[in-house]
GROMACS .gro file of C-alpha atoms in nm:
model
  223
    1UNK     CA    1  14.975   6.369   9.837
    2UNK     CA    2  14.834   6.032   9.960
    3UNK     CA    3  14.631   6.058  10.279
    4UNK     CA    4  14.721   5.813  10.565
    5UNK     CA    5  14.487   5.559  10.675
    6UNK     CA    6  14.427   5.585  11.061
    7UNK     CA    7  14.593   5.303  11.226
    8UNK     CA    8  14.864   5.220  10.920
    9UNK     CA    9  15.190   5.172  10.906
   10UNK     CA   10  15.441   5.457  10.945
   11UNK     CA   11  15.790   5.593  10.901
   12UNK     CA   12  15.843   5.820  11.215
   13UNK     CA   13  15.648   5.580  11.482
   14UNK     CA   14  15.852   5.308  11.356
   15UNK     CA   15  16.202   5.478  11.380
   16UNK     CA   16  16.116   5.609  11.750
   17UNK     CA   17  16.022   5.246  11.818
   18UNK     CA   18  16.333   5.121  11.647
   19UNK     CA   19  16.572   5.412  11.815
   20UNK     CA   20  16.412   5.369  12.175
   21UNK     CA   21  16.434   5.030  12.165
   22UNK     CA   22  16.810   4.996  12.058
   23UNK     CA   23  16.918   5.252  12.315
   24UNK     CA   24  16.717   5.100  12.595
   25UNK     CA   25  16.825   4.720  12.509
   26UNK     CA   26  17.244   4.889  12.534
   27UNK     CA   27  17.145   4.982  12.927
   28UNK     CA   28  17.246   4.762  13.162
   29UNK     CA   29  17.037   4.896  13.398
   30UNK     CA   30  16.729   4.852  13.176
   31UNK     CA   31  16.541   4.539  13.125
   32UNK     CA   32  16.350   4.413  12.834
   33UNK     CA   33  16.002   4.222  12.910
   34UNK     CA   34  16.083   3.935  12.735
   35UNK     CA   35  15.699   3.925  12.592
   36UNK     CA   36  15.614   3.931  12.220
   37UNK     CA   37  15.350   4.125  12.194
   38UNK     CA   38  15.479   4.468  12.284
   39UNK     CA   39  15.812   4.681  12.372
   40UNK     CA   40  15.815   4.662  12.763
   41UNK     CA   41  16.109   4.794  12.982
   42UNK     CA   42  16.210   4.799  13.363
   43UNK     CA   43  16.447   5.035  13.474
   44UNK     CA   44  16.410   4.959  13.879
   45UNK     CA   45  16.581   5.259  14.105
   46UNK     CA   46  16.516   5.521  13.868
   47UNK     CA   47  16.449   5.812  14.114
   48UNK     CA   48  16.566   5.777  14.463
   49UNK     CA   49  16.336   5.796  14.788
   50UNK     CA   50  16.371   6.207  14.826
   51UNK     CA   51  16.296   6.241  14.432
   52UNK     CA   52  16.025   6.019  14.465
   53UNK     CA   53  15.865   6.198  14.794
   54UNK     CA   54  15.899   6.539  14.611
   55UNK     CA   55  15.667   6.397  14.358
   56UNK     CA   56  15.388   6.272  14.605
   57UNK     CA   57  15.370   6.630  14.750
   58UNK     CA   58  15.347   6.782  14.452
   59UNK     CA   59  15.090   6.536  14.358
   60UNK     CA   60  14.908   6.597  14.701
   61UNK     CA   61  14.907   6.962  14.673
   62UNK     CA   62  14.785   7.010  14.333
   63UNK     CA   63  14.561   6.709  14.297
   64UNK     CA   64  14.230   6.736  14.115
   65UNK     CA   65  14.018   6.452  13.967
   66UNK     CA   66  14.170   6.315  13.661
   67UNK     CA   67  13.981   6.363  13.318
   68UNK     CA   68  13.932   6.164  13.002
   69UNK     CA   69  14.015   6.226  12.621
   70UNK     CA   70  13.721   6.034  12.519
   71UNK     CA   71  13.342   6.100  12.500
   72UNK     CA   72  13.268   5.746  12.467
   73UNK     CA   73  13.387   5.617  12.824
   74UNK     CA   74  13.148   5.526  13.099
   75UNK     CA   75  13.121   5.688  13.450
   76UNK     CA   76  13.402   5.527  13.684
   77UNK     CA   77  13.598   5.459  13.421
   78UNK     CA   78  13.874   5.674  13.558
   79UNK     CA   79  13.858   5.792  13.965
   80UNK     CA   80  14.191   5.868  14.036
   81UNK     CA   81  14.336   6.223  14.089
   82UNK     CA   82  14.599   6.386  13.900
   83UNK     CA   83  14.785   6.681  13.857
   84UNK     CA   84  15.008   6.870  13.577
   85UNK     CA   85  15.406   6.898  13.724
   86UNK     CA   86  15.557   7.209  13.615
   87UNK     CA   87  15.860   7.111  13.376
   88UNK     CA   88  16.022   7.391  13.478
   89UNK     CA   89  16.026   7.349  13.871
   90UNK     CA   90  16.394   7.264  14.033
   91UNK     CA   91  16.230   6.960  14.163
   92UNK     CA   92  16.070   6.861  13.825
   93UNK     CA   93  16.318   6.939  13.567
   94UNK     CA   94  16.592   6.689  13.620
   95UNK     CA   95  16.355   6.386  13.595
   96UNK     CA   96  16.134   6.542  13.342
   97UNK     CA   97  16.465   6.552  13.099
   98UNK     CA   98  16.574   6.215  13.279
   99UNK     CA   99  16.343   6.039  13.092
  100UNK     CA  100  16.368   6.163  12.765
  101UNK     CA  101  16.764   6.166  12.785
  102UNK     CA  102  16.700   5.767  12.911
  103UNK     CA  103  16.478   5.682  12.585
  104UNK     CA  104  16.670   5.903  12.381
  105UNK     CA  105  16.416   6.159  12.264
  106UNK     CA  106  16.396   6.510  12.215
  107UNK     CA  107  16.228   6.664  12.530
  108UNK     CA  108  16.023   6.875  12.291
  109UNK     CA  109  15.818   6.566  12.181
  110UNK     CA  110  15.732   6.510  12.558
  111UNK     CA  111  15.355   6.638  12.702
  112UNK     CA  112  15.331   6.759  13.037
  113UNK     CA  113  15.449   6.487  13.353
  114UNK     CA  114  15.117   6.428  13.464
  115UNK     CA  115  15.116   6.314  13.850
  116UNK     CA  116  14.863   6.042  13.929
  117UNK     CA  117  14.706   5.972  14.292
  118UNK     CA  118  14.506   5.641  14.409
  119UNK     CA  119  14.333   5.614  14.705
  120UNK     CA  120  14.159   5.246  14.805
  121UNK     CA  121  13.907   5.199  14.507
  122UNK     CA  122  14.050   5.428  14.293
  123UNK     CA  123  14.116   5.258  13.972
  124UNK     CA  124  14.158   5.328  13.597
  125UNK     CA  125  14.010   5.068  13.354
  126UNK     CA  126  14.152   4.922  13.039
  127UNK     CA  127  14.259   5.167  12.817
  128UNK     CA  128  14.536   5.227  12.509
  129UNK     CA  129  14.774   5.523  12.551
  130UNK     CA  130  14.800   5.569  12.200
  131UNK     CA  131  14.500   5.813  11.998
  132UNK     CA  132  14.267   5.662  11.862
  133UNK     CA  133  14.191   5.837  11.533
  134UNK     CA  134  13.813   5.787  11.494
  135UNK     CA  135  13.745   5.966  11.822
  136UNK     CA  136  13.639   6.359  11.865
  137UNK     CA  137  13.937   6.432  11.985
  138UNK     CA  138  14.233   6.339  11.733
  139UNK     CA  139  14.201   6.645  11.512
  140UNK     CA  140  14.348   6.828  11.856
  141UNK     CA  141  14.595   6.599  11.935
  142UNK     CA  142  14.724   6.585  11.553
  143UNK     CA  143  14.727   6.924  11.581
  144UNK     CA  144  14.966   6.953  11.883
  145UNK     CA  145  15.240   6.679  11.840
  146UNK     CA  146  15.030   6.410  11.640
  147UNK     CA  147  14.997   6.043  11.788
  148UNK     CA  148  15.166   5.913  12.131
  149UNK     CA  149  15.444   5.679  12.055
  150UNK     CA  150  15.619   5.569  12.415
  151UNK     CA  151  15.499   5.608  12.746
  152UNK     CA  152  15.711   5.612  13.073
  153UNK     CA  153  15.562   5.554  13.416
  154UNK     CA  154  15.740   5.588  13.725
  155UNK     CA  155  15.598   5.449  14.103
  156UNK     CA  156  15.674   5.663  14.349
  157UNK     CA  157  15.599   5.451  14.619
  158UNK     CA  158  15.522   5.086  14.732
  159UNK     CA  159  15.151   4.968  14.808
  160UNK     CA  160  15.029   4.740  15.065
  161UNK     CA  161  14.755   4.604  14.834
  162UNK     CA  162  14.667   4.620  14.482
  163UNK     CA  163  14.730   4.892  14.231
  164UNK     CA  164  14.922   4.731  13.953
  165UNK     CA  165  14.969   4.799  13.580
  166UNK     CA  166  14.782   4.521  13.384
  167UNK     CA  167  14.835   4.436  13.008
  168UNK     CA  168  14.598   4.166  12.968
  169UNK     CA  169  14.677   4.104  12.631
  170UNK     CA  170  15.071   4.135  12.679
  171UNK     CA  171  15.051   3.927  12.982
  172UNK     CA  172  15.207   4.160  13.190
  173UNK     CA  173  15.129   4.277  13.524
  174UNK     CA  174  15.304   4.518  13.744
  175UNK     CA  175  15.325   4.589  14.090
  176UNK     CA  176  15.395   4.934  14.234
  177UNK     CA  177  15.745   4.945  14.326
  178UNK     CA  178  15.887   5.279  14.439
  179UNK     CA  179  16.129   5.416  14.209
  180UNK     CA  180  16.030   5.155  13.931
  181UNK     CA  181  16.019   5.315  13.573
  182UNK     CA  182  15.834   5.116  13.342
  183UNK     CA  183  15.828   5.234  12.940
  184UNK     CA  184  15.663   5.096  12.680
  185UNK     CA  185  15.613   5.152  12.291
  186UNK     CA  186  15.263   5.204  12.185
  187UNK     CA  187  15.295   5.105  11.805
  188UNK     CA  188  15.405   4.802  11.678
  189UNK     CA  189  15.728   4.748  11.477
  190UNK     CA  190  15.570   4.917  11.163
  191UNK     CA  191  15.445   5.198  11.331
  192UNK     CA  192  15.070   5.121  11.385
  193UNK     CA  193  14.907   5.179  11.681
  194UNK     CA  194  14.950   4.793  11.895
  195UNK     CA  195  14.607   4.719  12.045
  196UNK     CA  196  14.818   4.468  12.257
  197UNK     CA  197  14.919   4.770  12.483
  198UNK     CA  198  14.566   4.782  12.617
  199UNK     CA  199  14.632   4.838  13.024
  200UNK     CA  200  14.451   4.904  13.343
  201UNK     CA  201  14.547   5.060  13.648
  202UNK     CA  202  14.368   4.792  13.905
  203UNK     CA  203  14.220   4.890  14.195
  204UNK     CA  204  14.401   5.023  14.494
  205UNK     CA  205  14.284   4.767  14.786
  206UNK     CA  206  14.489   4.917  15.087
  207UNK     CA  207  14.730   5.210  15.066
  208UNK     CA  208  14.729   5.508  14.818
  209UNK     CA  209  14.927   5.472  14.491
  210UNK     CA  210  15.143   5.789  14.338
  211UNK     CA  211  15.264   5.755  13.999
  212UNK     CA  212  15.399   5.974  13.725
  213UNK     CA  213  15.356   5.940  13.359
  214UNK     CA  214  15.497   6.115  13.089
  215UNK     CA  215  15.359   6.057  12.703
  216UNK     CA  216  15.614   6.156  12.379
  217UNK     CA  217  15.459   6.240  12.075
  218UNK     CA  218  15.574   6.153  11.717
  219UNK     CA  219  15.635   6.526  11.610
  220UNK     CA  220  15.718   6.861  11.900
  221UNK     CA  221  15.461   6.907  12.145
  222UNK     CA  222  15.608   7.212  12.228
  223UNK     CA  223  15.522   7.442  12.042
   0.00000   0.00000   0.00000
């Protein structure tokens, strides 16, 4: 059997991209970043306010400072807060499945909503969703649902100052927005890992910023 270079093409990355895409392009309430050098989407009013302030307690209660994959990043590289939302909480549930139902993938490939908090300063620097093979990490990851293929992120709440979603090689740049879902692909058409999706979470200036993300995987995470 022929072993895969890390970072080639493949089948399954590019049919998610392909299926994802296709579904989220028929929504009318979904809109496509009209930017070639990635898969963006905007679905705007995708939780309501009482969903969203659910979420922020959550996040407030359970909050610890937010880790890294890597070995290789620096310190500050990542000073928010974070927490894991229980996919099986009455509050958590229904948007958990939300997403995947509104991409169109099997909740099964979906890790763990992970709640995000930023106070003033907070930040988290350029980084790719997406595994990157060569690092310590990836035999763990391919282990437990393989590479990351789309990534959903949704604001749950506006801020006065600063905290947006950069892709400085899409030429994108997002402000928080509560309710706001934003999803992107993290391979290119042919299923390689896009180094275009390279993003930052900019500096909170004033306010505090509350996000959630969730990650799919190209095979089950769960197990």
């Amino acid at each position: 059997m022929a072993i895969r270079k890390p970072g080639s093409p493949s089948k399954i990355r590019r049919s998610a991209g392909q299926t994802v895409a296709q579904r989220l392009d028929a929504n009318p309430a979904v809109t496509c970043a009209q930017v070639p050098a990635a898969q963006v989407y905007y679905h705007p009013d995708f939780l309501s306010a009482a969903q969203c302030e659910a979420l922020v307690a959550m996040i407030d209660a359970h909050r610890r400072p937010s880790t890294l994959l890597s070995d290789k990043a620096g310190t500050g590289f990542r000073t928010s807060e974070s927490c894991d939302m229980n996919r099986h909480s009455p509050d958590v549930r229904p948007i958990d499945e939300g997403i995947a139902l509104l991409l169109g993938l099997d909740p099964a490939k979906g890790e763990t909503m992970q709640g995000q908090r930023y106070a003033p300063g907070q930040q988290f620097r350029a980084h790719h969703d997406y595994f990157h093979e060569s690092e310590s990490y990836w035999p763990a990851m391919k282990a437990s649902g393989g590479q990351r293929t789309w990534t959903a992120m949704v604001y749950l709440n506006d801020v006065e100052e600063g905290g947006a979603t950069w892709f400085p090689q899409a030429g994108i740049r997002v402000a928080p927005r509560r309710g706001l879902l934003l999803a992107w692909n993290n391979m290119n058409p042919d299923g390689s890992p896009n180094e275009l999706t390279l993003h930052e979470g900019m500096p909170v200036v004033e306010g505090v910023k509350y996000i959630v993300t969730k990650w799919f995987r190209e095979d089950d995470w769960i197990q």
